[in-house]
Tab-separated table of C-alpha atoms in Angstrom:
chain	number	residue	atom	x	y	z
N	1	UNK	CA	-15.966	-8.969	7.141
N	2	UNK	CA	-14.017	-6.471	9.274
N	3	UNK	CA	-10.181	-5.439	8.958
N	4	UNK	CA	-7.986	-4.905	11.931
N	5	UNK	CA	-5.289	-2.941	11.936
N	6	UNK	CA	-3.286	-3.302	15.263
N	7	UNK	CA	-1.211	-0.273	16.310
N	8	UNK	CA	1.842	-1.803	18.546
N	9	UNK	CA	4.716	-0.450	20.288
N	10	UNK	CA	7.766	-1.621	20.586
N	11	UNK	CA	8.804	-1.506	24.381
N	12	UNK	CA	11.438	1.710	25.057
N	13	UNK	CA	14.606	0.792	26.720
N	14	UNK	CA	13.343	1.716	30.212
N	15	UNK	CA	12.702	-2.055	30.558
N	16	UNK	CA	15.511	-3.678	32.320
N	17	UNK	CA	17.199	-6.142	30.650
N	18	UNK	CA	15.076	-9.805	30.813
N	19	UNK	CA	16.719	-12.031	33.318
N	20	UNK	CA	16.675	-14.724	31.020
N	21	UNK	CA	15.855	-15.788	27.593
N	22	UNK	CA	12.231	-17.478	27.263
N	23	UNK	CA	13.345	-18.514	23.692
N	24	UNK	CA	16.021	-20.835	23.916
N	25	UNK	CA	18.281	-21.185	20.859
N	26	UNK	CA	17.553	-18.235	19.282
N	27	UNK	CA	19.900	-15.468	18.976
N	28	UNK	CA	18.557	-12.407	19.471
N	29	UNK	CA	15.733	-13.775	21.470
N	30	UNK	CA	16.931	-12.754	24.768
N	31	UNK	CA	16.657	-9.208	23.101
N	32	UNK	CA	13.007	-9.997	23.080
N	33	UNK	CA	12.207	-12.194	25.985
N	34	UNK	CA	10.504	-9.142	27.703
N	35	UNK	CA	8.012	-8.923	24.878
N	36	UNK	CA	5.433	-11.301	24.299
N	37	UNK	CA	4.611	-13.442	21.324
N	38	UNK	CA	2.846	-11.331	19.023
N	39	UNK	CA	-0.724	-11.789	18.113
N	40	UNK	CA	-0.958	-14.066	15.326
N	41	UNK	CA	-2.097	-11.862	11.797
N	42	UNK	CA	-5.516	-13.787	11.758
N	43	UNK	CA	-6.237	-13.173	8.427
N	44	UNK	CA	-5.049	-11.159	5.353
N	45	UNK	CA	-7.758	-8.321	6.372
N	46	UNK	CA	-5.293	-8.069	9.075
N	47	UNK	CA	-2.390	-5.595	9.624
N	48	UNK	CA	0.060	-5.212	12.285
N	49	UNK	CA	2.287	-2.361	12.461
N	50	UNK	CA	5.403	-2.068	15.216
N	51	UNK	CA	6.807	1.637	15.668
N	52	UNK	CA	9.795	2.515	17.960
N	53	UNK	CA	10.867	6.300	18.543
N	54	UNK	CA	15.005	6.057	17.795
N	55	UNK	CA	15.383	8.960	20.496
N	56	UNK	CA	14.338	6.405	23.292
N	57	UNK	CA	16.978	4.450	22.248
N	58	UNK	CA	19.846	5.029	24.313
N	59	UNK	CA	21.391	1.925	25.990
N	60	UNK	CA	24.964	1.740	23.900
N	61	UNK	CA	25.152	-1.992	24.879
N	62	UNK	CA	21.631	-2.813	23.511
N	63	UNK	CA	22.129	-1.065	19.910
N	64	UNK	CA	25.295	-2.807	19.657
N	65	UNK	CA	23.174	-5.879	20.166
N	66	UNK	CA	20.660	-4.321	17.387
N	67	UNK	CA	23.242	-4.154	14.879
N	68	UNK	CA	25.016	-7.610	15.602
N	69	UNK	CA	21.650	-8.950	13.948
N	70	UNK	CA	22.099	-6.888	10.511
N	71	UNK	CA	23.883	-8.584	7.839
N	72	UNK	CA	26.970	-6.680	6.231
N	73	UNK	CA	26.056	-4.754	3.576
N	74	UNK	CA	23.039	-3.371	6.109
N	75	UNK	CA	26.042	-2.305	8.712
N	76	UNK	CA	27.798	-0.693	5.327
N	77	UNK	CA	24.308	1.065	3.819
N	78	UNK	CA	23.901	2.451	7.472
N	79	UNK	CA	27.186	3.945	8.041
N	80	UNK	CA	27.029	5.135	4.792
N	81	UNK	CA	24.319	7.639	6.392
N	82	UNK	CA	25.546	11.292	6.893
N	83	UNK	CA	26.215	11.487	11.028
N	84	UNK	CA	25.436	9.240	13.841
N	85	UNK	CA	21.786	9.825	13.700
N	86	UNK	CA	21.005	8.965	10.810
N	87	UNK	CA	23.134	5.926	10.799
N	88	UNK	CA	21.441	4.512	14.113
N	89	UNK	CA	17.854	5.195	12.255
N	90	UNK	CA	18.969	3.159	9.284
N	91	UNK	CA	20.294	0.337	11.878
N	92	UNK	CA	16.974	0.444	13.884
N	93	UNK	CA	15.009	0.621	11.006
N	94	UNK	CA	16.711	-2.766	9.333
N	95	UNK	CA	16.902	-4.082	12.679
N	96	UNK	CA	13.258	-3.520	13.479
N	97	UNK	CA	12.323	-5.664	10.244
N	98	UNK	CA	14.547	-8.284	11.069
N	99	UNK	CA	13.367	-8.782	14.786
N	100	UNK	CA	9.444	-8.352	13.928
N	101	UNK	CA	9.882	-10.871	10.726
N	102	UNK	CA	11.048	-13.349	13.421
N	103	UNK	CA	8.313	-12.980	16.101
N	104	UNK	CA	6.179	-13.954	13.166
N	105	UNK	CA	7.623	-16.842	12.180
N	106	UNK	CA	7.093	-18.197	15.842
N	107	UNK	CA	10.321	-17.299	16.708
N	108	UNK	CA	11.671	-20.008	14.476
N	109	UNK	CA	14.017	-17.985	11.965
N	110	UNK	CA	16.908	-16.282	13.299
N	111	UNK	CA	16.664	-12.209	12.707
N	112	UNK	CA	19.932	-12.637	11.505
N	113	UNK	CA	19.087	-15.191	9.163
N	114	UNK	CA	16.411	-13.267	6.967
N	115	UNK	CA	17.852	-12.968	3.627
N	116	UNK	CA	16.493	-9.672	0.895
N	117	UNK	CA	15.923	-9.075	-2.712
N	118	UNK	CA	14.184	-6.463	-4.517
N	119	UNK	CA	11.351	-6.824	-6.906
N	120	UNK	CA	11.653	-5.781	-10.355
N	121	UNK	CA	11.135	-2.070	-9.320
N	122	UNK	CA	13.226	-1.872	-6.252
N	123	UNK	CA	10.384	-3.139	-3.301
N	124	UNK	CA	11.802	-4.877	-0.906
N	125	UNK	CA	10.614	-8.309	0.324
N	126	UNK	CA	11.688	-11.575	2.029
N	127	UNK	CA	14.077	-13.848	-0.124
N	128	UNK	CA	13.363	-17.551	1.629
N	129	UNK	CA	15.895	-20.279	1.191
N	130	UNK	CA	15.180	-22.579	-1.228
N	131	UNK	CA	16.249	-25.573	0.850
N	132	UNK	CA	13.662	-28.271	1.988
N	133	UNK	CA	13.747	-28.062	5.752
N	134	UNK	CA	13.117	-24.081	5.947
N	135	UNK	CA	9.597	-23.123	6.096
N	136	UNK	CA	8.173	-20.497	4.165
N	137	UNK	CA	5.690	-17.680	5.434
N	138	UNK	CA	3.548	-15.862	3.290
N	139	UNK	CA	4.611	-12.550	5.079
N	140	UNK	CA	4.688	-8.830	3.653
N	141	UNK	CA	5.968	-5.974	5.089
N	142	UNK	CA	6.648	-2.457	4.448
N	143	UNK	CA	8.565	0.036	6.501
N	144	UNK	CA	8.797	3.787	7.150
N	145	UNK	CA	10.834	6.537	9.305
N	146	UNK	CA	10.657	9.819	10.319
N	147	UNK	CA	13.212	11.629	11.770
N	148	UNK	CA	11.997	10.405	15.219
N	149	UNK	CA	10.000	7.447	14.612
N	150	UNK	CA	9.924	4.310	12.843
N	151	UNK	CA	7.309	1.957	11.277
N	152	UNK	CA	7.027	-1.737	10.096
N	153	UNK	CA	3.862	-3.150	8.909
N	154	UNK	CA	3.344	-6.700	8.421
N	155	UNK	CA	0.894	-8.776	6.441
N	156	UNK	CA	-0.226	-12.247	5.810
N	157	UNK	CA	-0.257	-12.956	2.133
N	158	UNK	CA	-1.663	-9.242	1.543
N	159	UNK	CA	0.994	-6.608	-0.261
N	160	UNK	CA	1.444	-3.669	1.788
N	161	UNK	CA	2.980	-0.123	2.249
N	162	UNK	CA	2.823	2.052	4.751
N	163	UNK	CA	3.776	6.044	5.030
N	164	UNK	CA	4.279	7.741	8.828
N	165	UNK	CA	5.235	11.734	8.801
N	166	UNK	CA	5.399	14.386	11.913
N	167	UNK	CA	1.721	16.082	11.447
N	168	UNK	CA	3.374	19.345	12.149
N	169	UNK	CA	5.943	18.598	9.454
N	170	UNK	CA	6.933	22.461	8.328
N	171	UNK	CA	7.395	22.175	3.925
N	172	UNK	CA	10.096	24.518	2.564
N	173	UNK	CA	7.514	25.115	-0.337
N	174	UNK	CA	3.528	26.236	0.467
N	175	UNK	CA	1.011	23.595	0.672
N	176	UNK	CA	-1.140	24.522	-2.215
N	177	UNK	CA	2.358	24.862	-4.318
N	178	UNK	CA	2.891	21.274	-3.551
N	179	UNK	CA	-0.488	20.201	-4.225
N	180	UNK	CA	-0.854	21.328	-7.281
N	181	UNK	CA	2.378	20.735	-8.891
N	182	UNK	CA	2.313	16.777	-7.547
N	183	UNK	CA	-1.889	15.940	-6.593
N	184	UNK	CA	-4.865	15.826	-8.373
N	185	UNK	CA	-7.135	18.973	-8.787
N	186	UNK	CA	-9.532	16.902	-6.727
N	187	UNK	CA	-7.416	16.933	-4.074
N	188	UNK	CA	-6.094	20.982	-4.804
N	189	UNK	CA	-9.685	21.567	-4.541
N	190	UNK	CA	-10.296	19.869	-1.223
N	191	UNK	CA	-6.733	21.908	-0.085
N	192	UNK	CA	-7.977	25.043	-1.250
N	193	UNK	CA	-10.834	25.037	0.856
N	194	UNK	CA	-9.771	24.735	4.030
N	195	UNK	CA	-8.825	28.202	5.740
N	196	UNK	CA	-7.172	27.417	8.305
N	197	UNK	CA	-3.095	26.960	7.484
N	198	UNK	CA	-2.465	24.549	10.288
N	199	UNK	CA	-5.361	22.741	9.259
N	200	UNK	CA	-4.850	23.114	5.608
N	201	UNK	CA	-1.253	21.629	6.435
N	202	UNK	CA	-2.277	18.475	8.466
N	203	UNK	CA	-4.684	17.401	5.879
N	204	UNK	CA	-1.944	17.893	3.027
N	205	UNK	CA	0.254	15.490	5.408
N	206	UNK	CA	-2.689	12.781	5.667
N	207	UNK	CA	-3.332	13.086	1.907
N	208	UNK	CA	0.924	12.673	1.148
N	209	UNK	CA	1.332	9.638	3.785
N	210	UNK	CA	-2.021	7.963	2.352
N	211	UNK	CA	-0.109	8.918	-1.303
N	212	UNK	CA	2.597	7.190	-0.601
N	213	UNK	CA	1.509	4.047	0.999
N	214	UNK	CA	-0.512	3.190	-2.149
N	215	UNK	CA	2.669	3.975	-4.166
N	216	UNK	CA	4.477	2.062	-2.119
N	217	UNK	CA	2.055	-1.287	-1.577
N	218	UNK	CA	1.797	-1.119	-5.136
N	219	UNK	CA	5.270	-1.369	-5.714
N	220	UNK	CA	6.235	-0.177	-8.775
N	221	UNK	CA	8.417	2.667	-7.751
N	222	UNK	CA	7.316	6.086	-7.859
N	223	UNK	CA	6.823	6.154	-11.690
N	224	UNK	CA	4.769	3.113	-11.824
N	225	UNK	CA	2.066	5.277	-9.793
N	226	UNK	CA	2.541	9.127	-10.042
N	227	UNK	CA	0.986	11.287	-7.776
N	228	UNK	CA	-1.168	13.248	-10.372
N	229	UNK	CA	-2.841	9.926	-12.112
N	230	UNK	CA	-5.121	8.537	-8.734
N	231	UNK	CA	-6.923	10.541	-5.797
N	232	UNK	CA	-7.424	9.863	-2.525
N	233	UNK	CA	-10.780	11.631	-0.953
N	234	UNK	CA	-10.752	11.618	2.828
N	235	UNK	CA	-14.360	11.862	3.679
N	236	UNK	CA	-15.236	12.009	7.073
N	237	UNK	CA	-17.719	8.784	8.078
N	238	UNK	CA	-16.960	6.719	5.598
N	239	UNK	CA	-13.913	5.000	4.174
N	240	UNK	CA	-10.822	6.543	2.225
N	241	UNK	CA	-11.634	5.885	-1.156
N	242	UNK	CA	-9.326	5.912	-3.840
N	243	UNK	CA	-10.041	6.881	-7.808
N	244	UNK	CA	-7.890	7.125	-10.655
N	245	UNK	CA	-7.862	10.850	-12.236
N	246	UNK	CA	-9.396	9.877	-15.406
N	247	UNK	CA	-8.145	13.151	-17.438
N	248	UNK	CA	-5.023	12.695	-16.577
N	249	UNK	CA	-4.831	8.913	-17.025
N	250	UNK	CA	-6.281	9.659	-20.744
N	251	UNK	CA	-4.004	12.368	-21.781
N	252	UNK	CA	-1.086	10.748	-20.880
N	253	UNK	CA	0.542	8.203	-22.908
N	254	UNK	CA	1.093	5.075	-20.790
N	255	UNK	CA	-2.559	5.462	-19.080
N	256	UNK	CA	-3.365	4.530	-16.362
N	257	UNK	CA	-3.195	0.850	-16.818
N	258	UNK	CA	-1.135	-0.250	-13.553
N	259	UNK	CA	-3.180	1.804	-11.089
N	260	UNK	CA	-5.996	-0.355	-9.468
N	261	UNK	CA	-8.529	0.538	-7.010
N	262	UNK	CA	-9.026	-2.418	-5.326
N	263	UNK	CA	-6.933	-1.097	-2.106
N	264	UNK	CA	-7.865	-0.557	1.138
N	265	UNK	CA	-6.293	2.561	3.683
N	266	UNK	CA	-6.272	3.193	6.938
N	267	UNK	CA	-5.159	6.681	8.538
N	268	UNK	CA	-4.132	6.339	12.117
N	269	UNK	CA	-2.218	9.032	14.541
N	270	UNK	CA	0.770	7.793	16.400
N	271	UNK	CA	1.503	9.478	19.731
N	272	UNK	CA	-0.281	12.266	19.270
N	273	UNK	CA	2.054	13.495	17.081
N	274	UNK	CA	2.132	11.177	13.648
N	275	UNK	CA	0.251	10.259	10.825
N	276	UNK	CA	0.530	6.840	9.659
N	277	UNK	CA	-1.472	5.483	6.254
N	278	UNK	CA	-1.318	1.951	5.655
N	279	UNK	CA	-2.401	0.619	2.509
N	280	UNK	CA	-3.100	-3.135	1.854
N	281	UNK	CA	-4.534	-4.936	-1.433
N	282	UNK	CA	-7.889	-6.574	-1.166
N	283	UNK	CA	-10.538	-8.239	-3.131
N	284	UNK	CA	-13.316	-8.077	-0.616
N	285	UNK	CA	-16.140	-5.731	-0.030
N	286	UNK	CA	-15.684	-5.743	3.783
N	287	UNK	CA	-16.457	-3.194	6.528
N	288	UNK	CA	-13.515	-1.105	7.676
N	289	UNK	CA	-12.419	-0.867	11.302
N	290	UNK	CA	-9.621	0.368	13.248
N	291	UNK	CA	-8.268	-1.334	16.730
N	292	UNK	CA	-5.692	0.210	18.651
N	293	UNK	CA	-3.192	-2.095	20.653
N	294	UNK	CA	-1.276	-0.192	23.573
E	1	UNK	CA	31.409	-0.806	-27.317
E	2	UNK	CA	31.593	-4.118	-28.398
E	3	UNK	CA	28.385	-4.624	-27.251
E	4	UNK	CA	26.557	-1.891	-28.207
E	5	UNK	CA	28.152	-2.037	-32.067
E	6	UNK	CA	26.372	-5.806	-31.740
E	7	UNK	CA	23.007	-4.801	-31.224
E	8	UNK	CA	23.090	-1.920	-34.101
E	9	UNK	CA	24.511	-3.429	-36.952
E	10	UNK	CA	24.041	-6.681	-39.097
E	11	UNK	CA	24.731	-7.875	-41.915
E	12	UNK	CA	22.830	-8.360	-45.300
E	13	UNK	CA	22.821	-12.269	-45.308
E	14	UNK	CA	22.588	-12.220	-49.248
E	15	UNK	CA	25.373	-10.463	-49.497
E	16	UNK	CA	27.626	-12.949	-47.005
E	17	UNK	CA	26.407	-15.816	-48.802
E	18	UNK	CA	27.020	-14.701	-51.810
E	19	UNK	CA	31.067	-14.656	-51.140
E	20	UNK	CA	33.545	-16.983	-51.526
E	21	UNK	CA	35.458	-17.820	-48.507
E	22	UNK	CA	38.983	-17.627	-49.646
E	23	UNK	CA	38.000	-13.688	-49.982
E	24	UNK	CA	35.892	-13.002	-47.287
E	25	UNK	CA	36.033	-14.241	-43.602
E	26	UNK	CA	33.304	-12.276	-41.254
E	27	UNK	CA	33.791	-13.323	-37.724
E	28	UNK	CA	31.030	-12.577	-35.425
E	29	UNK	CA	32.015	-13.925	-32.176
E	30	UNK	CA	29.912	-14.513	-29.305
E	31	UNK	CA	31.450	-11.303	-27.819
E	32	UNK	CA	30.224	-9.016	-30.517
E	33	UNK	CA	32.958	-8.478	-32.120
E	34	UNK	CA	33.051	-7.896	-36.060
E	35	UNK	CA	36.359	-8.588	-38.120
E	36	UNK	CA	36.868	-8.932	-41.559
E	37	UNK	CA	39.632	-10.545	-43.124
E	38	UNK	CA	39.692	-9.342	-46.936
E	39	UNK	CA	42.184	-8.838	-49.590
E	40	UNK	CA	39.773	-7.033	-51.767
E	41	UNK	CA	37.458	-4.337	-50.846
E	42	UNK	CA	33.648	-6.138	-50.732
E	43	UNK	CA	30.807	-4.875	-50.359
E	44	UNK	CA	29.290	-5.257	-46.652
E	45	UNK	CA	25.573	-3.702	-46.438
E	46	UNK	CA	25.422	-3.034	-42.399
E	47	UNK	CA	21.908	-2.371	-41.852
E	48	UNK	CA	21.025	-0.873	-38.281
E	49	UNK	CA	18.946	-1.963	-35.922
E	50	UNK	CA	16.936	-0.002	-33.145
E	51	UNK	CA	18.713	-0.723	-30.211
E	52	UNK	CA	16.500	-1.909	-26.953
E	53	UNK	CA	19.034	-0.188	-24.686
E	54	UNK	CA	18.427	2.606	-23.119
E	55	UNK	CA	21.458	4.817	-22.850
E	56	UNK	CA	21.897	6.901	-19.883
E	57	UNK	CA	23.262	10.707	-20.100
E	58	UNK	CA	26.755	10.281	-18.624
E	59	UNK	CA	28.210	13.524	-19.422
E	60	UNK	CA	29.390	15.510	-16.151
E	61	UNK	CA	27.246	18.910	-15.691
E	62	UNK	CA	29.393	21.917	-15.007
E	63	UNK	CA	30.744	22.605	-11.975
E	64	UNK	CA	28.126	25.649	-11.488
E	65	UNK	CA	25.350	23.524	-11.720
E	66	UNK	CA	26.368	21.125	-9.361
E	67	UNK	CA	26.994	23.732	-6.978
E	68	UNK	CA	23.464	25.498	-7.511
E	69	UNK	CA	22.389	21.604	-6.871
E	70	UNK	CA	24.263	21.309	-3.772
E	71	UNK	CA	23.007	24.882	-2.450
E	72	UNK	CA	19.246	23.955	-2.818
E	73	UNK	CA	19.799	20.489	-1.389
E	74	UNK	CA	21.467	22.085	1.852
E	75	UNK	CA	18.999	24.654	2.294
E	76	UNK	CA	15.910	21.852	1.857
E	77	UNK	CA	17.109	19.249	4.379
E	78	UNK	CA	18.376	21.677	6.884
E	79	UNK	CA	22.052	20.278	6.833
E	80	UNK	CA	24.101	21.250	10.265
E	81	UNK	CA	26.873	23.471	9.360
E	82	UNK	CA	29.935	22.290	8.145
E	83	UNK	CA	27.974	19.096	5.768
E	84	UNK	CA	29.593	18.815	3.181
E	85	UNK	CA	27.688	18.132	0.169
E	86	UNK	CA	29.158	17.136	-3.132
E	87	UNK	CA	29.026	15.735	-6.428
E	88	UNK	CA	28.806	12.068	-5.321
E	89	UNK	CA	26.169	12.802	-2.340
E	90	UNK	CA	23.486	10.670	-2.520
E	91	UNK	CA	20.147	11.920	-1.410
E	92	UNK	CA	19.139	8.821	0.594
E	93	UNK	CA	22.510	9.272	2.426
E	94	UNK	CA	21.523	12.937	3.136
E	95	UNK	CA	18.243	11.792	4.868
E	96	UNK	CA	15.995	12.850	2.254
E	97	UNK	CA	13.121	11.247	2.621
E	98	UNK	CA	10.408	11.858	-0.185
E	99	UNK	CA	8.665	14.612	0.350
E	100	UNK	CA	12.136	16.240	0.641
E	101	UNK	CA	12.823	15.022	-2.620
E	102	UNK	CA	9.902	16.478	-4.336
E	103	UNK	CA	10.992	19.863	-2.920
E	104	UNK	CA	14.262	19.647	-3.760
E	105	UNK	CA	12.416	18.492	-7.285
E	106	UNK	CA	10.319	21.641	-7.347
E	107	UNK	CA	13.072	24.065	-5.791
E	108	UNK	CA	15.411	22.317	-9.106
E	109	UNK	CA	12.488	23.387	-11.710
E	110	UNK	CA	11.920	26.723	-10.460
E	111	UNK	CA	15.342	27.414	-10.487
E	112	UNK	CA	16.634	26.492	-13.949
E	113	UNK	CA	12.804	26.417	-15.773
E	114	UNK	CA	12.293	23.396	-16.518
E	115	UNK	CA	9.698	20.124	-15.719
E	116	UNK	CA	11.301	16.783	-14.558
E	117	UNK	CA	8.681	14.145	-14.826
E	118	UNK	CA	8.728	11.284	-12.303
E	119	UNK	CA	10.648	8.156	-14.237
E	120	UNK	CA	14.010	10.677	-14.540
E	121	UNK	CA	13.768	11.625	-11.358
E	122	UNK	CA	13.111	8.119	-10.279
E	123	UNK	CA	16.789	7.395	-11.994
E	124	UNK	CA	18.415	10.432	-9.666
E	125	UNK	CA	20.327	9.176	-6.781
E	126	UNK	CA	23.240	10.985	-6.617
E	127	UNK	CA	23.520	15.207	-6.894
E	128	UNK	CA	25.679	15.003	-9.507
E	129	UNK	CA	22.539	12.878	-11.174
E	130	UNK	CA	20.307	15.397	-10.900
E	131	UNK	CA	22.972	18.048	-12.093
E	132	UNK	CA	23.508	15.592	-15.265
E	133	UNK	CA	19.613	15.721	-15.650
E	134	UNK	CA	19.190	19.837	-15.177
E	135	UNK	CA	21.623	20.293	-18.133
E	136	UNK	CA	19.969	17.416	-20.348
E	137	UNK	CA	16.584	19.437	-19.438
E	138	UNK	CA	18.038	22.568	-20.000
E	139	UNK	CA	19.962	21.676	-23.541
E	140	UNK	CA	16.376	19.979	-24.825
E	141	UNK	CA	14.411	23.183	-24.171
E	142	UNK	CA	16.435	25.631	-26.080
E	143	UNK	CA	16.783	23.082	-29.148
């Protein structure tokens, strides 16, 4: 039983504008027209991630198109943002979700017409109407951003998170600092023995992103799985296995009873210049393998 | 108040039943609100119970810390001259993402000595938050 994990990019605005729409009747859809229908998510071993880099962004007339599709309080979180940059990342970013939750639905729901909620913890997922004639799809997805790129993974009835950080991401603190004040010593140790800095660096970056994808498929919020209480060993060959730090788990008072290991990972590079981790929940025992989309 | 004063008090239900009404009246309304109505003096065991809420520390840090908050916060995310950055801030706003946040964590501990574990700074959202949190660190490790 393999798992795909399809890389994807979202088309940059050096695409002239589609002459017209191919999907009648939906709103939005002429945004899209250019692009075609995704590839279905064939299983829940499946993964599809869509990225777009903000800075490519640049056509006034299409981000005001962008953020016609968000509903009000998104407009109001993302002008809330300090500066125009960071308040067309936060309208990309919502808008992204919103435009790749519809491709999967077959283009049948609106973009504008997802509605949100947050789980107990504060994850966010898909609130469906509870009216008879909308359908319902069993669809998960997680995003991410960096200052210059940004991420949305979907799933098919499979919880997800996904993490994507600049490789060459400078910290303010050093490396091992970081490491040991927020990983495992199993993961110090691995740190600690690489020489190189730049090295040393990138695989502190591919341990964090891998970090936080669990954290965040798991969704509890960053309590429900601190960094100190699982590992992640990155071993070259085989796959990214993650174990719960047993010490820690026993010496501390709520345990370790919320972290399972029943998760699967997947590191990929974006551009050259990215690390992404995706995390997704499964039961299986499958094989582990990686396709890239372009 | 009303509320609250609900949760952590009730009364001895011997003791109510044992009074007549033409002396006593207790009124416990669905809003929590106790009365009595007495022209003598009775006696009213309250006995307390542990309340389930959890009470957050809303009293404001001083100025200074805030302003030590705001200073490490600017100098983490690399704020273009001229940000301002106050009280109210929120980090998200700021365009702290999380491994910012765990700096600005770490640069917080080192620089008033203490440990912030990872459900209170879960709860910190705002700069004044995390000032509010500092001195509640702070206060707990010299008692």
């Amino acid at each position: 039983m393999h798992h795909r994990l399809l890389l994807l990019r979202r088309g940059a605005m050096s695409i002239p504008p589609p002459p017209a729409p191919r999907m009648p009747g939906v709103a939005g859809g002429r945004l899209f027209a250019s692009l075609p229908p995704p590839p279905p998510l064939q299983s829940p071993r499946e993964v599809h991630v869509w990225y777009l880099c903000p800075d490519e962004l640049i056509d006034r007339s299409q981000l005001d198109m962008y953020t016609e599709l968000l509903s009000p309080s998104e407009r109001k979180n993302a002008l809330a943002m300090n500066g125009p940059r960071l308040q067309k990342d936060a309208m990309l970013s919502r808008a992204l979700l919103r435009t790749t939750l519809s491709r999967y639905t077959d283009a049948n729901i609106d973009p504008r017409s997802f509605e949100f909620k947050k789980n107990k913890f504060g994850k966010p997922e898909i609130l469906w109407q509870s009216d008879e004639s909308s359908m319902e799809w069993p669809l998960h997805f997680n995003i991410s951003h960096t200052s210059s790129l940004i991420a949305c993974g979907i799933a098919m009835d499979t919880p997800i998170g996904i993490d994507v950080e600049e490789k060459k991401r400078k910290t303010v603190k050093s490396i091992l600092s970081l490491a040991r004040r927020y990983f495992t010593p199993l993961e110090v140790d691995y740190l600690a023995k690489i020489s190189d800095s730049d090295a040393q660096q990138r695989e502190f970056i591919k341990l964090w992103t891998l970090k936080e994808a669990y954290v965040k498929a798991l969704g509890r919020g960053f309590s429900g799985a601190p960094f100190n209480r699982f590992s992640i060993q990155l071993e070259t060959n085989s796959r990214i296995q993650i174990s719960k730090a047993t010490k820690v788990c026993n010496d501390s008072a709520s345990g370790c009873d919320y972290l399972s290991e029943n998760w699967r990972f997947a590191l990929a590079e974006l551009n050259s210049s990215y690390y992404m981790s995706v995390c997704i929940e499964d039961n299986s025992r499958g094989l582990y393998s990686l396709f890239f989309l372009m | 108040m009303a509320h609250s004063l609900a949760a952590a008090a009730s009364f001895s239900p011997p003791a109510a039943r044992r009074r007549p009404p033409s002396q006593v009246t207790n009124a416990i309304s669905s809003r929590g609100l106790v009365s009595f109505n007495s022209q003598r003096m009775s006696f009213v065991s309250i006995r307390s119970r542990p309340s389930q809420l959890r009470f957050k520390i809303c009293c404001s840090a001083k100025k200074e810390t805030v302003d030590k908050v705001c200073m490490i916060v600017k100098s983490q995310l690399a704020l273009p001259d001229g940000t301002t950055v106050t009280g109210e801030s929120k980090f998200s706003e700021l365009g702290a993402d999380s491994l910012d946040t765990v700096e600005i964590v770490m640069g917080l501990e080192e620089e008033f000595n203490i440990t912030v574990d990872e459900t209170s700074a879960q709860d910190i959202a705002t700069v004044q938050d995390a000032a509010n949190l500092i001195e509640k660190l702070v206060l707990e490790k010299a008692a």
